[in-house]
Amino acid sequence: MTSRSPGLPLSPPPAVPPALPRLAAGLLGVLLWGAGLGLAPASAQSAFPERFQRGTGTVRPLTRVERPLPMVRQPAVRQPANLPAAQLRPEPGRYPAPREPGMGRPGRPRPGGGWGGVGIGVGAGIIGGILLDQATRPRVYEPEYDEPPPPRYPRRPVVTVEEDFDEPATRPPRRTRPVREAAPPRRTPPRTARPAPGPPAVSVPAVAETRFVPDEILIELAPNAQADTVLRRHRAVLLASRSFALPGVTLIRARLEGGRTARGVLAQMARDRDVAGAQPNYLYALQQPAPGDTAALPPAAPVPDKQPQYIVEKLRLGDLHKLARGEKIRVAVIDSGADQAHPELKGVVEASFDALGGEARPHAHGTAMAAAILAQTQLQGVAPAARLLAARAFSGEAGPAAASGTTFHILTALDWAAGEGARVFNLSFAGPQDRLLSRSLAGARDKGIVAIAAAGNGGAKAAPLYPGADPSVIAVTATDAEDKPFSQASRGSHIAVAAPGVDVLAAEPEGRYAFSSGTSIAAAHVSGIVALLLEKRPDLNLEGVRKLLTESAVDLGSRGRDAVFGAGRVDAPAALARALPVSELGR
């Protein structure tokens, strides 16, 4: 860019009309084209001489006769060597014809080619195109001479006032678009991948565990698996097959052949894809009182009024029965059966069931548990108006397996009691941890059934016993008349509450009575209290009952909850008061 001196304006060059270059280019092209056409006759004469008259330059058509014939080479004629040059005759076809008037030099074309005019015209067109392109191009803006070109898209004029130069110019507010509410996100159900088939849930007992039937196993088949194929593969014989509603499973009870043991076969089944689950048929024992803790009374002997009946004072049954008696609440006692002809149980049995089959003989344990809950005559039951569901799942036979029951029989009894509308399960037995039993108790909890279990008589250093240690039950330990713990009771953080269970007068078969001690009868007393609570509050579930019992319990031992007493000894009136509305408490 050139510099510009102030005060000396430069005059712009004169503008050239845009049409003048185009006109000049067109004229130049026409002149050049005409010049090319003027040279065409000479070139045509030289290229095609036979079509022109000699000496005239006029064109005439070429006839068929006048067309040049192909040259035939004649044989050479020998000339005498001594003849003069004038007498020599030319050989025909050897030399060209002599030149005639009007023709050019013999054998040579006249100057000028046949494409001269075309070439000149093409060159003229190229030059004209270049000139035309230069003429039609937009003029370059020269800031020294020209005015700036107008913008392509003119902006709106901005009006400013001289007085307001010191203040920033304000623009009108922009129109805000209405805010649209965002559409709610689509709820697409999550795609859950189908779980890959995993290893079967097989419970292989530890080496130190002996509480199971050695030659029996319980099998849960995988979908589409054939029972005959699985049994044949593992050399087992079918004993029974049953579907259970509470755990939601169909089980096969099988006996092993050929001296095979349950532990060895279960280890093999852990790799069998046709087996969804398998475990031993565990053994459970009723929590019998220890020798010396039971004193039998003759059938016709009167029942002492004070010491044997200390539970009436401890549980304040007189005041309690004024508010509730367990009306129409069905309590299932899963035990060794009960002597339904005993005077304490007349008229209270709603239904009975025998999961073992065969001949059933009344057993002392089942009769004592049922009377502790529903006694009617000389004894005072905790819930005398409740209804008894007596389920026999324990044999009660003498011997090493006295009063023992298996997993299969207990599950059968629980399923039956749930189908009969039981609201309370009394489980006064103990044994090993059992996966199938735990599933059954969880199913009962989901149905609103409250399961009460004995903590067990294993002693202070024993491992937790089941089902007392299962989270789906309320575990109960035993205390005596002075609120001291039962010496043989199990300990643990799973214990919820304590109840009277030492030297308690209980019913026995054939109309007899006996003193009994243990966590079994303590659990039966708590089952009666739960029946009273459910009479007034049918909506209570397991956790609701647990909360009422633990929050109203009398604290014993160390302050707060402990492994010996749990939350403390049950206080039935206080628990019922928490469950009843204020209007009923004032009656």
Coordinates of C-alpha atoms in Angstrom, one line a residue:
M1 CA 0.0 0.0 0.0
T2 CA 1.3 3.5 -0.9
S3 CA 1.5 6.2 1.7
R4 CA -0.7 9.2 1.4
S5 CA 0.4 12.7 2.3
P6 CA -2.1 14.7 4.2
G7 CA -3.6 17.7 2.4
L8 CA -2.6 16.3 -1.1
P9 CA -5.5 14.3 -2.3
L10 CA -4.9 12.1 -5.3
S11 CA -7.4 12.1 -8.1
P12 CA -8.7 8.7 -9.0
P13 CA -8.1 7.3 -12.5
P14 CA -10.8 7.7 -15.0
A15 CA -13.3 4.9 -15.0
V16 CA -13.4 2.7 -18.1
P17 CA -16.9 1.7 -19.3
P18 CA -17.2 -2.0 -18.7
A19 CA -18.8 -2.5 -22.2
L20 CA -15.8 -1.1 -24.2
P21 CA -13.4 -4.0 -23.5
R22 CA -16.0 -6.5 -24.6
L23 CA -16.7 -4.6 -27.8
A24 CA -13.0 -4.4 -28.7
A25 CA -12.5 -8.1 -28.0
G26 CA -15.4 -8.9 -30.3
L27 CA -14.2 -6.7 -33.2
L28 CA -10.7 -8.2 -32.9
G29 CA -12.1 -11.7 -33.1
V30 CA -14.1 -10.9 -36.2
L31 CA -11.2 -9.3 -38.0
L32 CA -8.9 -12.2 -37.3
W33 CA -11.5 -14.7 -38.4
G34 CA -12.0 -12.8 -41.7
A35 CA -8.3 -12.7 -42.4
G36 CA -8.2 -16.5 -41.9
L37 CA -10.9 -17.0 -44.4
G38 CA -9.2 -14.8 -47.1
L39 CA -6.2 -17.2 -47.2
A40 CA -8.4 -20.3 -47.8
P41 CA -8.4 -20.2 -51.8
A42 CA -4.6 -20.3 -52.2
S43 CA -4.2 -23.1 -49.8
A44 CA -7.1 -24.9 -51.4
Q45 CA -5.5 -24.5 -54.9
S46 CA -2.2 -25.9 -53.7
A47 CA -3.8 -28.8 -52.0
F48 CA -6.3 -29.7 -54.8
P49 CA -4.9 -28.5 -58.1
E50 CA -6.9 -30.9 -60.3
R51 CA -10.2 -29.1 -59.3
F52 CA -9.0 -25.7 -60.8
Q53 CA -9.0 -24.7 -64.5
R54 CA -5.5 -24.0 -65.7
G55 CA -4.8 -20.3 -65.8
T56 CA -8.3 -19.3 -64.8
G57 CA -8.5 -20.2 -61.1
T58 CA -12.0 -21.4 -61.5
V59 CA -13.2 -24.7 -59.9
R60 CA -14.7 -27.4 -61.9
P61 CA -15.9 -30.8 -60.8
L62 CA -13.7 -33.8 -61.2
T63 CA -15.1 -36.4 -63.4
R64 CA -14.6 -40.2 -63.1
V65 CA -12.4 -40.3 -66.3
E66 CA -10.2 -37.4 -65.1
R67 CA -9.3 -39.0 -61.8
P68 CA -5.7 -39.8 -61.6
L69 CA -4.8 -43.3 -62.4
P70 CA -2.2 -45.2 -60.5
M71 CA 1.2 -44.8 -61.9
V72 CA 2.5 -47.9 -63.8
R73 CA 6.2 -48.2 -63.8
Q74 CA 7.4 -48.8 -67.4
P75 CA 10.5 -50.8 -68.2
A76 CA 13.6 -48.7 -68.7
V77 CA 14.7 -48.1 -72.4
R78 CA 18.3 -48.3 -73.0
Q79 CA 19.7 -45.2 -74.9
P80 CA 22.7 -45.4 -77.0
A81 CA 25.6 -43.9 -75.2
N82 CA 26.8 -41.8 -78.2
L83 CA 23.5 -39.9 -78.8
P84 CA 23.5 -36.2 -78.2
A85 CA 21.5 -34.8 -75.4
A86 CA 18.9 -33.3 -77.7
Q87 CA 17.9 -36.6 -79.1
L88 CA 17.5 -38.3 -75.7
R89 CA 13.9 -39.3 -75.0
P90 CA 12.6 -39.3 -71.5
E91 CA 11.3 -42.5 -70.1
P92 CA 7.6 -42.5 -69.5
G93 CA 6.6 -42.1 -65.8
R94 CA 10.2 -41.3 -64.8
Y95 CA 10.0 -37.6 -64.8
P96 CA 7.2 -35.2 -63.9
A97 CA 5.1 -33.4 -66.6
P98 CA 6.3 -30.0 -67.7
R99 CA 4.9 -27.0 -66.1
E100 CA 1.9 -25.3 -67.7
P101 CA 0.8 -21.8 -67.7
G102 CA -1.1 -20.8 -64.6
M103 CA 0.5 -23.3 -62.3
G104 CA 3.2 -22.9 -59.9
R105 CA 6.5 -24.4 -59.7
P106 CA 6.3 -28.1 -60.8
G107 CA 6.1 -30.5 -57.9
R108 CA 5.7 -27.9 -55.1
P109 CA 2.5 -26.6 -53.4
R110 CA 1.9 -22.9 -53.2
P111 CA 2.5 -21.3 -49.9
G112 CA -0.1 -21.5 -47.1
G113 CA -1.6 -24.6 -45.3
G114 CA -5.1 -25.9 -45.2
W115 CA -5.6 -25.1 -41.4
G116 CA -4.3 -21.6 -41.4
G117 CA -7.7 -19.9 -41.0
V118 CA -8.8 -22.3 -38.3
G119 CA -5.7 -21.7 -36.2
I120 CA -5.9 -17.9 -36.5
G121 CA -9.6 -18.1 -35.4
V122 CA -8.8 -20.3 -32.4
G123 CA -6.0 -17.9 -31.3
A124 CA -8.3 -14.9 -31.7
G125 CA -10.9 -16.6 -29.6
I126 CA -8.4 -17.3 -26.8
I127 CA -7.2 -13.7 -26.8
G128 CA -10.8 -12.4 -26.8
G129 CA -11.6 -14.7 -23.9
I130 CA -8.7 -13.4 -21.9
L131 CA -9.7 -9.8 -22.6
L132 CA -13.3 -10.6 -21.8
D133 CA -12.4 -12.2 -18.5
Q134 CA -10.3 -9.2 -17.5
A135 CA -13.1 -6.8 -18.4
T136 CA -15.8 -8.7 -16.4
R137 CA -13.7 -9.3 -13.2
P138 CA -14.9 -7.2 -10.2
R139 CA -12.8 -4.2 -9.7
V140 CA -10.3 -4.4 -6.8
Y141 CA -11.0 -2.0 -4.0
E142 CA -8.3 0.6 -3.7
P143 CA -8.5 2.4 -0.4
E144 CA -6.5 5.3 -1.8
Y145 CA -9.1 6.3 -4.4
D146 CA -12.3 4.3 -4.0
E147 CA -15.1 4.3 -1.5
P148 CA -15.4 1.1 0.5
P149 CA -17.9 -1.4 -1.0
P150 CA -21.2 -1.7 0.6
P151 CA -21.6 -4.7 3.0
R152 CA -23.1 -7.8 1.8
Y153 CA -25.7 -7.9 4.5
P154 CA -26.4 -4.3 5.7
R155 CA -26.8 -4.0 9.4
R156 CA -29.5 -2.0 11.1
P157 CA -28.5 1.6 11.7
V158 CA -27.5 2.3 15.3
V159 CA -29.0 5.6 16.4
T160 CA -26.8 7.4 19.0
V161 CA -27.3 10.7 20.7
E162 CA -24.3 13.0 21.1
E163 CA -25.3 13.9 24.7
D164 CA -25.1 10.3 25.7
F165 CA -21.6 9.5 24.4
D166 CA -20.3 9.3 28.0
E167 CA -22.9 6.6 28.8
P168 CA -22.9 3.1 27.3
A169 CA -25.5 2.7 24.6
T170 CA -28.3 0.4 25.7
R171 CA -29.8 -2.2 23.4
P172 CA -33.4 -3.3 23.7
P173 CA -33.7 -6.5 25.8
R174 CA -33.7 -9.7 23.9
R175 CA -36.9 -11.6 23.6
T176 CA -36.5 -14.6 25.9
R177 CA -37.8 -17.8 24.5
P178 CA -40.4 -19.6 26.7
V179 CA -38.8 -22.4 28.8
R180 CA -40.1 -25.7 27.8
E181 CA -40.4 -28.3 30.5
A182 CA -38.2 -31.3 29.7
A183 CA -40.0 -34.4 29.0
P184 CA -39.7 -37.1 31.7
P185 CA -37.0 -39.7 30.9
R186 CA -38.3 -42.9 29.5
R187 CA -38.3 -45.6 32.0
T188 CA -36.9 -48.6 30.2
P189 CA -36.8 -51.7 32.3
P190 CA -33.3 -52.8 33.0
R191 CA -32.1 -55.6 31.0
T192 CA -31.0 -58.3 33.3
A193 CA -28.7 -60.8 31.8
R194 CA -29.6 -64.4 32.5
P195 CA -27.3 -65.7 35.1
A196 CA -25.0 -68.4 34.0
P197 CA -25.6 -71.8 35.6
G198 CA -23.4 -71.9 38.7
P199 CA -22.3 -74.8 40.8
P200 CA -25.0 -76.6 42.8
A201 CA -25.7 -75.6 46.4
V202 CA -24.4 -78.7 48.0
S203 CA -23.8 -78.7 51.8
V204 CA -21.0 -81.1 52.7
P205 CA -20.8 -81.5 56.5
A206 CA -17.6 -80.9 58.3
V207 CA -15.5 -83.8 59.5
A208 CA -16.5 -83.2 63.1
E209 CA -20.2 -83.0 62.3
T210 CA -22.0 -86.2 63.0
R211 CA -25.6 -85.0 63.6
F212 CA -27.1 -86.5 60.3
V213 CA -28.4 -89.8 59.0
P214 CA -25.2 -91.4 57.6
D215 CA -26.7 -93.1 54.6
E216 CA -29.4 -90.5 53.5
I217 CA -29.3 -87.4 51.5
L218 CA -31.8 -84.7 50.4
I219 CA -31.6 -83.8 46.7
E220 CA -33.1 -80.8 44.8
L221 CA -33.0 -81.5 41.1
A222 CA -32.1 -79.0 38.4
P223 CA -34.7 -78.0 35.8
N224 CA -35.3 -80.7 33.2
A225 CA -33.3 -83.2 35.2
Q226 CA -34.5 -86.8 35.5
A227 CA -34.7 -88.2 39.0
D228 CA -34.0 -91.8 37.9
T229 CA -30.8 -90.7 36.0
V230 CA -29.4 -88.8 39.0
L231 CA -30.2 -91.6 41.5
R232 CA -28.7 -94.2 39.2
R233 CA -25.6 -92.1 38.6
H234 CA -25.0 -91.8 42.4
R235 CA -26.3 -95.3 43.3
A236 CA -29.1 -94.1 45.5
V237 CA -32.6 -95.4 46.1
L238 CA -35.7 -93.2 46.3
L239 CA -37.4 -93.1 49.7
A240 CA -39.8 -90.2 49.3
S241 CA -40.4 -87.1 47.2
R242 CA -42.3 -84.1 48.3
S243 CA -42.9 -80.4 47.4
F244 CA -42.6 -77.9 50.2
A245 CA -44.4 -74.6 50.1
L246 CA -42.5 -72.7 52.8
P247 CA -39.0 -73.2 51.3
G248 CA -40.4 -73.4 47.8
V249 CA -38.6 -76.5 46.8
T250 CA -39.2 -80.1 45.8
L251 CA -37.0 -82.6 47.7
I252 CA -36.0 -86.2 47.1
R253 CA -35.1 -88.2 50.1
A254 CA -32.7 -91.0 49.0
R255 CA -30.8 -93.8 50.7
L256 CA -27.3 -94.6 49.5
E257 CA -26.3 -98.1 48.6
G258 CA -23.1 -100.1 48.6
G259 CA -21.8 -98.7 51.9
R260 CA -21.5 -95.2 50.5
T261 CA -21.6 -92.3 53.0
A262 CA -23.5 -89.1 52.7
R263 CA -20.3 -87.0 53.0
G264 CA -18.6 -88.8 50.0
V265 CA -21.7 -88.7 47.7
L266 CA -22.3 -85.0 48.4
A267 CA -18.8 -84.2 47.5
Q268 CA -19.4 -85.8 44.1
M269 CA -22.8 -84.0 43.7
A270 CA -21.0 -80.7 44.0
R271 CA -19.9 -81.2 40.3
D272 CA -23.2 -82.6 39.0
R273 CA -25.1 -80.0 36.9
D274 CA -28.3 -82.0 37.2
V275 CA -28.4 -81.3 41.0
A276 CA -29.6 -77.9 42.0
G277 CA -28.9 -78.6 45.7
A278 CA -28.2 -81.4 48.1
Q279 CA -27.5 -81.8 51.8
P280 CA -27.5 -84.4 54.6
N281 CA -30.7 -85.3 56.3
Y282 CA -29.8 -83.6 59.6
L283 CA -30.8 -84.9 63.0
Y284 CA -32.4 -82.7 65.7
A285 CA -33.0 -83.5 69.3
L286 CA -35.7 -82.4 71.7
Q287 CA -34.2 -80.4 74.6
Q288 CA -34.9 -82.9 77.3
P289 CA -34.2 -81.9 80.9
A290 CA -31.0 -83.3 82.4
P291 CA -31.1 -86.2 84.7
G292 CA -32.1 -85.2 88.2
D293 CA -34.0 -82.1 87.0
T294 CA -37.2 -84.0 86.6
A295 CA -39.3 -85.4 89.4
A296 CA -42.4 -87.3 88.6
L297 CA -45.6 -87.1 90.6
P298 CA -48.2 -89.9 90.9
P299 CA -51.2 -89.5 88.6
A300 CA -53.7 -88.8 91.4
A301 CA -51.4 -86.6 93.6
P302 CA -52.6 -83.1 94.1
V303 CA -50.5 -80.4 92.5
P304 CA -48.7 -78.1 95.0
D305 CA -50.1 -74.6 95.0
K306 CA -47.0 -72.4 95.5
Q307 CA -43.5 -73.3 94.4
P308 CA -44.4 -75.4 91.4
Q309 CA -46.7 -72.7 90.2
Y310 CA -44.3 -69.8 90.5
I311 CA -44.7 -69.0 86.9
V312 CA -48.2 -67.7 87.7
E313 CA -46.7 -65.1 89.9
K314 CA -43.7 -64.4 87.7
L315 CA -45.7 -63.9 84.6
R316 CA -48.7 -62.3 86.4
L317 CA -51.1 -64.6 84.6
G318 CA -54.1 -63.5 86.7
D319 CA -53.9 -59.9 85.5
L320 CA -52.9 -61.0 82.0
H321 CA -55.9 -63.1 81.4
K322 CA -58.2 -60.2 82.2
L323 CA -57.0 -58.6 79.0
A324 CA -56.3 -61.5 76.7
R325 CA -56.5 -65.4 76.6
G326 CA -55.3 -66.1 73.1
E327 CA -58.7 -66.5 71.6
K328 CA -58.8 -68.4 68.3
I329 CA -55.0 -68.1 67.8
R330 CA -53.6 -71.3 66.4
V331 CA -50.3 -72.4 68.0
A332 CA -48.4 -75.3 66.3
V333 CA -46.2 -77.4 68.5
I334 CA -43.6 -79.1 66.3
D335 CA -42.6 -81.9 68.6
S336 CA -43.0 -85.5 69.5
G337 CA -46.8 -85.4 69.6
A338 CA -49.1 -84.8 72.6
D339 CA -51.3 -86.9 74.7
Q340 CA -54.6 -85.5 73.6
A341 CA -56.4 -87.5 76.3
H342 CA -54.6 -85.7 79.1
P343 CA -57.0 -83.6 81.3
E344 CA -55.0 -80.5 80.6
L345 CA -55.5 -80.8 76.9
K346 CA -59.1 -81.7 76.6
G347 CA -61.0 -79.6 74.1
V348 CA -58.0 -77.6 72.9
V349 CA -56.6 -79.7 70.1
E350 CA -57.6 -78.2 66.7
A351 CA -55.8 -80.7 64.5
S352 CA -52.9 -83.2 64.7
F353 CA -50.4 -84.5 62.2
D354 CA -47.9 -87.3 62.1
A355 CA -45.0 -86.7 59.7
L356 CA -43.3 -90.0 60.7
G357 CA -46.1 -92.4 60.1
G358 CA -46.5 -95.7 61.8
E359 CA -47.7 -96.2 65.3
A360 CA -47.6 -93.0 67.4
R361 CA -47.1 -93.2 71.1
P362 CA -47.6 -90.1 73.3
H363 CA -44.4 -88.6 74.4
A364 CA -43.6 -86.6 77.6
H365 CA -41.9 -83.7 75.8
G366 CA -44.6 -82.9 73.4
T367 CA -47.3 -83.2 76.1
A368 CA -45.4 -80.9 78.5
M369 CA -45.0 -78.2 75.8
A370 CA -48.6 -78.2 74.7
A371 CA -49.8 -78.1 78.4
A372 CA -47.5 -75.2 79.2
I373 CA -49.3 -73.1 76.6
L374 CA -52.9 -74.3 76.8
A375 CA -53.3 -76.1 80.2
Q376 CA -57.0 -76.2 81.3
T377 CA -57.4 -77.8 84.8
Q378 CA -54.8 -78.0 87.6
L379 CA -52.1 -76.2 85.6
Q380 CA -52.6 -72.7 84.3
G381 CA -51.6 -72.3 80.7
V382 CA -50.4 -69.0 79.4
A383 CA -52.9 -68.9 76.6
P384 CA -55.8 -71.2 77.6
A385 CA -58.2 -70.0 74.9
A386 CA -55.7 -70.7 72.0
R387 CA -56.1 -73.7 69.6
L388 CA -53.4 -76.4 69.4
L389 CA -52.0 -77.8 66.2
A390 CA -50.1 -80.9 67.4
A391 CA -47.5 -82.0 64.8
R392 CA -45.4 -85.1 65.4
A393 CA -42.0 -84.8 63.8
F394 CA -39.9 -86.6 66.5
S395 CA -39.9 -90.3 67.1
G396 CA -39.7 -90.3 70.9
E397 CA -38.2 -93.8 70.9
A398 CA -35.7 -94.9 73.4
G399 CA -32.0 -95.3 72.4
P400 CA -29.2 -93.1 71.2
A401 CA -31.5 -91.2 68.9
A402 CA -34.2 -90.7 71.6
A403 CA -36.8 -88.1 70.6
S404 CA -34.9 -87.3 67.4
G405 CA -36.3 -85.8 64.2
T406 CA -34.8 -85.2 60.8
T407 CA -34.8 -82.3 58.4
F408 CA -37.3 -84.0 56.1
H409 CA -39.8 -84.7 58.8
I410 CA -39.5 -81.2 60.4
L411 CA -40.0 -79.5 57.0
T412 CA -43.1 -81.7 56.4
A413 CA -44.6 -80.7 59.8
L414 CA -43.9 -77.0 59.3
D415 CA -45.6 -77.1 55.9
W416 CA -48.6 -78.8 57.3
A417 CA -48.9 -76.3 60.2
A418 CA -48.6 -73.3 57.9
G419 CA -51.4 -74.8 55.7
E420 CA -53.6 -75.1 58.8
G421 CA -53.4 -71.4 59.5
A422 CA -50.9 -71.4 62.4
R423 CA -49.8 -68.0 63.7
V424 CA -47.2 -69.3 66.1
F425 CA -44.6 -72.0 65.8
N426 CA -43.2 -73.5 69.0
L427 CA -39.8 -75.1 68.2
S428 CA -38.4 -76.7 71.4
F429 CA -35.6 -78.6 69.7
A430 CA -32.0 -77.9 68.7
G431 CA -29.4 -79.2 66.3
P432 CA -27.0 -78.2 63.5
Q433 CA -27.3 -75.3 61.0
D434 CA -29.5 -76.4 58.1
R435 CA -29.9 -74.5 54.9
L436 CA -33.3 -76.0 54.0
L437 CA -34.7 -75.4 57.5
S438 CA -33.6 -71.8 57.4
R439 CA -35.4 -71.3 54.0
S440 CA -38.5 -72.8 55.5
L441 CA -38.4 -70.5 58.5
A442 CA -37.9 -67.5 56.3
G443 CA -40.9 -68.5 54.3
A444 CA -43.0 -68.8 57.5
R445 CA -41.8 -65.3 58.5
D446 CA -43.0 -63.9 55.2
K447 CA -46.4 -65.4 55.8
G448 CA -46.7 -63.6 59.1
I449 CA -46.0 -66.6 61.3
V450 CA -44.0 -66.0 64.5
A451 CA -41.5 -68.8 65.3
I452 CA -40.3 -69.2 68.9
A453 CA -37.3 -71.5 69.4
A454 CA -35.4 -72.8 72.4
A455 CA -31.9 -71.5 72.7
G456 CA -30.7 -75.0 73.6
N457 CA -29.3 -76.8 76.5
G458 CA -25.7 -77.1 75.2
G459 CA -24.0 -75.1 78.1
A460 CA -22.2 -71.9 78.3
K461 CA -19.3 -72.9 76.0
A462 CA -21.3 -74.7 73.3
A463 CA -21.6 -73.4 69.8
P464 CA -24.9 -71.8 68.8
L465 CA -27.7 -74.3 68.2
Y466 CA -30.3 -74.1 65.5
P467 CA -33.0 -73.1 64.8
G468 CA -32.5 -70.9 67.9
A469 CA -29.6 -69.1 66.2
D470 CA -31.6 -68.5 63.0
P471 CA -32.5 -64.9 62.3
S472 CA -36.1 -65.9 61.4
V473 CA -36.9 -67.0 65.0
I474 CA -37.0 -65.5 68.5
A475 CA -34.6 -67.4 70.7
V476 CA -35.5 -68.0 74.4
T477 CA -33.3 -69.0 77.3
A478 CA -34.5 -70.2 80.8
T479 CA -34.4 -68.7 84.3
D480 CA -35.5 -70.0 87.7
A481 CA -37.8 -68.6 90.3
E482 CA -35.1 -66.1 91.4
D483 CA -34.4 -64.9 87.9
K484 CA -31.1 -66.8 87.8
P485 CA -30.0 -68.4 84.5
F486 CA -30.4 -72.1 83.8
S487 CA -26.9 -73.6 84.2
Q488 CA -27.1 -75.8 81.1
A489 CA -28.6 -73.1 78.8
S490 CA -26.7 -72.1 75.7
R491 CA -25.3 -68.6 75.5
G492 CA -24.9 -66.2 72.6
S493 CA -25.8 -62.9 71.0
H494 CA -28.7 -64.5 69.2
I495 CA -30.7 -64.9 72.4
A496 CA -33.6 -62.4 72.5
V497 CA -35.3 -62.9 76.0
A498 CA -35.5 -65.2 79.0
A499 CA -38.5 -66.9 80.6
P500 CA -39.3 -69.2 83.5
G501 CA -37.9 -72.7 82.7
V502 CA -36.4 -74.3 85.8
D503 CA -38.4 -76.6 88.1
V504 CA -41.7 -76.0 86.3
L505 CA -44.6 -78.3 86.9
A506 CA -45.5 -79.9 83.6
A507 CA -48.0 -82.4 82.3
E508 CA -47.0 -85.9 81.2
P509 CA -48.8 -88.7 79.3
E510 CA -51.4 -90.8 81.1
G511 CA -52.6 -87.9 83.2
R512 CA -49.4 -87.5 85.2
Y513 CA -47.3 -84.4 86.1
A514 CA -43.6 -83.8 86.5
F515 CA -41.1 -81.0 87.2
S516 CA -39.2 -80.0 84.1
S517 CA -36.3 -77.7 83.5
G518 CA -34.8 -76.4 80.3
T519 CA -35.0 -73.9 77.5
S520 CA -37.8 -76.0 75.9
I521 CA -40.5 -75.2 78.4
A522 CA -39.3 -71.6 78.6
A523 CA -39.8 -71.2 74.9
A524 CA -43.3 -72.7 75.3
H525 CA -44.2 -70.0 77.8
V526 CA -43.1 -67.3 75.4
S527 CA -45.2 -68.9 72.6
G528 CA -48.3 -68.5 74.9
I529 CA -47.5 -64.8 75.4
V530 CA -47.2 -64.3 71.7
A531 CA -50.6 -65.8 71.2
L532 CA -52.0 -63.2 73.6
L533 CA -50.3 -60.4 71.7
L534 CA -51.6 -61.6 68.4
E535 CA -55.2 -61.8 69.8
K536 CA -55.1 -58.1 70.4
R537 CA -52.8 -57.2 67.5
P538 CA -53.3 -59.6 64.6
D539 CA -51.2 -57.4 62.3
L540 CA -48.0 -58.1 64.2
N541 CA -45.2 -59.9 62.5
L542 CA -42.0 -61.5 63.7
E543 CA -40.1 -58.2 64.1
G544 CA -43.1 -56.4 65.7
V545 CA -43.4 -59.1 68.3
R546 CA -39.6 -59.2 68.9
K547 CA -39.7 -55.4 69.5
L548 CA -42.5 -55.6 72.0
L549 CA -40.9 -58.5 74.0
T550 CA -37.4 -57.0 74.1
E551 CA -38.4 -53.4 74.9
S552 CA -40.7 -54.5 77.8
A553 CA -38.4 -57.1 79.3
V554 CA -37.0 -56.9 82.8
D555 CA -33.3 -56.3 82.5
L556 CA -31.2 -59.0 84.2
G557 CA -27.5 -59.6 84.6
S558 CA -25.2 -56.9 83.2
R559 CA -26.8 -53.6 82.1
G560 CA -28.4 -53.9 78.7
R561 CA -28.5 -56.8 76.4
D562 CA -26.1 -59.6 77.0
A563 CA -25.4 -63.2 75.9
V564 CA -26.9 -64.8 79.0
F565 CA -30.3 -63.2 79.3
G566 CA -30.7 -61.4 76.0
A567 CA -32.8 -58.3 76.7
G568 CA -34.0 -59.8 80.0
R569 CA -36.9 -61.8 81.4
V570 CA -40.2 -61.3 79.6
D571 CA -42.8 -59.1 81.2
A572 CA -46.1 -60.2 79.7
P573 CA -48.3 -57.5 81.1
A574 CA -45.9 -54.7 80.0
A575 CA -45.6 -56.2 76.5
L576 CA -49.4 -56.5 76.2
A577 CA -49.8 -52.9 77.4
R578 CA -47.6 -51.7 74.6
A579 CA -49.7 -53.6 72.1
L580 CA -53.1 -52.5 73.4
P581 CA -54.7 -49.1 72.9
V582 CA -55.0 -46.9 75.9
S583 CA -58.8 -47.3 76.0
E584 CA -58.5 -51.1 76.7
L585 CA -55.9 -50.6 79.4
G586 CA -58.3 -48.5 81.5
R587 CA -60.9 -51.3 81.8

